[in-house]
Amino acid sequence: MSKIVSLCKRRGFVFQSSEIYGGLRSAYDYGPMGAELKRNLMAEWWRAMVHSREDIVGIDASIIMHPEVWRASGHLAGFSDPLVDCKVCGERFRADKAPRLAAGEPAPITLADKGRAKAAQDRVQSVLGVELRRDGATLH
């Protein structure tokens, strides 16, 4: 996935949101090529799904709606994606997708770079009193 994101960034399809201020994880903005691709895909979808069918009409509605609409559609009662934050590496996971380890199982943690790994290693040592080995950007 990182190779695909890197290629898309180099070719001007996407850029990390607020990148010059440190960025937002998992949030991207469309670059010039990405904006054109998105516009073309939307136009083709609209042509195929709306213009080519007599039983369909198009609307452009807001996703910000009265809470009763979301309740009536079942979205409030049926959907929940709680997130958890790792206090060591700062990564955010969906609770059902977060790494789970058995008691006593080693937990290697890979951070973005050696500097962040060193900072996390120092934090674990000072807060928990646990000595971790560091191999580049990975803590063991």
Short mmCIF file of C-alpha atoms in Angstrom, two decimals, residues 25-131:
data_model
loop_
_atom_site.label_atom_id
_atom_site.label_comp_id
_atom_site.label_asym_id
_atom_site.label_seq_id
_atom_site.Cartn_x
_atom_site.Cartn_y
_atom_site.Cartn_z
CA ARG A 25 -3.12 10.25 9.30
CA SER A 26 -5.34 8.53 6.75
CA ALA A 27 -6.59 11.83 5.29
CA TYR A 28 -5.63 12.80 1.75
CA ASP A 29 -6.50 15.66 -0.59
CA TYR A 30 -6.78 15.26 -4.36
CA GLY A 31 -3.95 16.76 -6.40
CA PRO A 32 -4.42 18.00 -9.98
CA MET A 33 -4.43 14.51 -11.51
CA GLY A 34 -6.58 13.06 -8.72
CA ALA A 35 -9.16 15.83 -9.05
CA GLU A 36 -9.44 15.18 -12.80
CA LEU A 37 -9.69 11.41 -12.29
CA LYS A 38 -12.40 11.86 -9.64
CA ARG A 39 -14.36 14.26 -11.87
CA ASN A 40 -14.14 11.84 -14.84
CA LEU A 41 -15.23 8.86 -12.74
CA MET A 42 -18.17 10.79 -11.31
CA ALA A 43 -19.24 11.96 -14.78
CA GLU A 44 -19.06 8.42 -16.19
CA TRP A 45 -20.96 6.98 -13.21
CA TRP A 46 -23.65 9.68 -13.59
CA ARG A 47 -23.96 8.96 -17.32
CA ALA A 48 -24.23 5.18 -16.77
CA MET A 49 -26.50 5.23 -13.71
CA VAL A 50 -28.72 8.28 -14.34
CA HIS A 51 -28.72 9.45 -17.97
CA SER A 52 -28.89 5.99 -19.53
CA ARG A 53 -31.89 4.87 -17.44
CA GLU A 54 -35.45 6.12 -17.67
CA ASP A 55 -36.42 4.86 -14.20
CA ILE A 56 -33.75 6.87 -12.34
CA VAL A 57 -33.46 10.57 -11.59
CA GLY A 58 -30.45 12.25 -10.04
CA ILE A 59 -30.32 14.29 -6.85
CA ASP A 60 -27.42 15.80 -4.94
CA ALA A 61 -28.29 15.66 -1.22
CA SER A 62 -26.34 16.68 1.84
CA ILE A 63 -24.96 14.00 4.16
CA ILE A 64 -25.48 16.40 7.06
CA MET A 65 -29.06 15.58 7.94
CA HIS A 66 -31.49 15.73 10.80
CA PRO A 67 -30.72 12.93 13.32
CA GLU A 68 -34.20 11.44 12.74
CA VAL A 69 -33.17 10.57 9.16
CA TRP A 70 -30.15 8.62 10.42
CA ARG A 71 -32.25 6.95 13.15
CA ALA A 72 -35.00 5.93 10.69
CA SER A 73 -32.45 4.42 8.29
CA GLY A 74 -30.87 2.33 11.07
CA HIS A 75 -27.50 4.02 10.92
CA LEU A 76 -27.50 5.16 14.56
CA ALA A 77 -28.55 1.81 16.02
CA GLY A 78 -26.61 -0.48 13.71
CA PHE A 79 -23.24 1.09 12.99
CA SER A 80 -20.36 1.74 15.36
CA ASP A 81 -16.65 1.98 14.61
CA PRO A 82 -14.98 2.84 17.94
CA LEU A 83 -11.31 3.79 17.68
CA VAL A 84 -8.46 3.09 20.09
CA ASP A 85 -5.13 4.90 20.32
CA CYS A 86 -1.86 3.16 21.15
CA LYS A 87 -0.30 5.10 24.03
CA VAL A 88 3.20 4.00 22.97
CA CYS A 89 3.40 4.57 19.21
CA GLY A 90 0.47 6.98 18.77
CA GLU A 91 -1.17 4.89 16.02
CA ARG A 92 -4.98 4.78 15.84
CA PHE A 93 -6.88 1.55 15.13
CA ARG A 94 -10.50 0.50 14.79
CA ALA A 95 -11.17 -1.39 18.01
CA ASP A 96 -12.03 -4.60 16.15
CA LYS A 97 -8.84 -4.36 14.03
CA ALA A 98 -6.36 -3.43 16.78
CA PRO A 99 -3.48 -5.86 17.32
CA ARG A 100 -4.23 -8.40 20.05
CA LEU A 101 -1.53 -10.31 21.87
CA ALA A 102 -1.64 -13.21 24.29
CA ALA A 103 -0.17 -12.61 27.74
CA GLY A 104 3.61 -12.75 27.54
CA GLU A 105 3.69 -12.66 23.74
CA PRO A 106 6.31 -10.25 22.33
CA ALA A 107 4.89 -7.15 20.67
CA PRO A 108 7.19 -5.60 18.07
CA ILE A 109 6.24 -1.98 17.39
CA THR A 110 7.41 -0.31 14.17
CA LEU A 111 7.35 3.48 14.12
CA ALA A 112 7.78 5.95 11.27
CA ASP A 113 11.48 6.54 11.88
CA LYS A 114 14.36 5.93 14.31
CA GLY A 115 13.78 9.22 16.13
CA ARG A 116 10.18 8.36 16.97
CA ALA A 117 11.23 4.84 17.97
CA LYS A 118 13.84 6.28 20.36
CA ALA A 119 11.24 8.67 21.84
CA ALA A 120 8.76 5.80 22.33
CA GLN A 121 11.49 3.63 23.85
CA ASP A 122 12.35 6.39 26.33
CA ARG A 123 8.67 6.96 27.17
CA VAL A 124 8.02 3.26 27.87
CA GLN A 125 11.13 3.16 30.06
CA SER A 126 10.13 6.25 32.06
CA VAL A 127 6.38 5.56 32.36
CA LEU A 128 6.28 1.77 32.67
CA GLY A 129 9.82 1.01 33.78
CA VAL A 130 10.17 -1.53 30.96
CA GLU A 131 13.38 -1.76 28.94
#
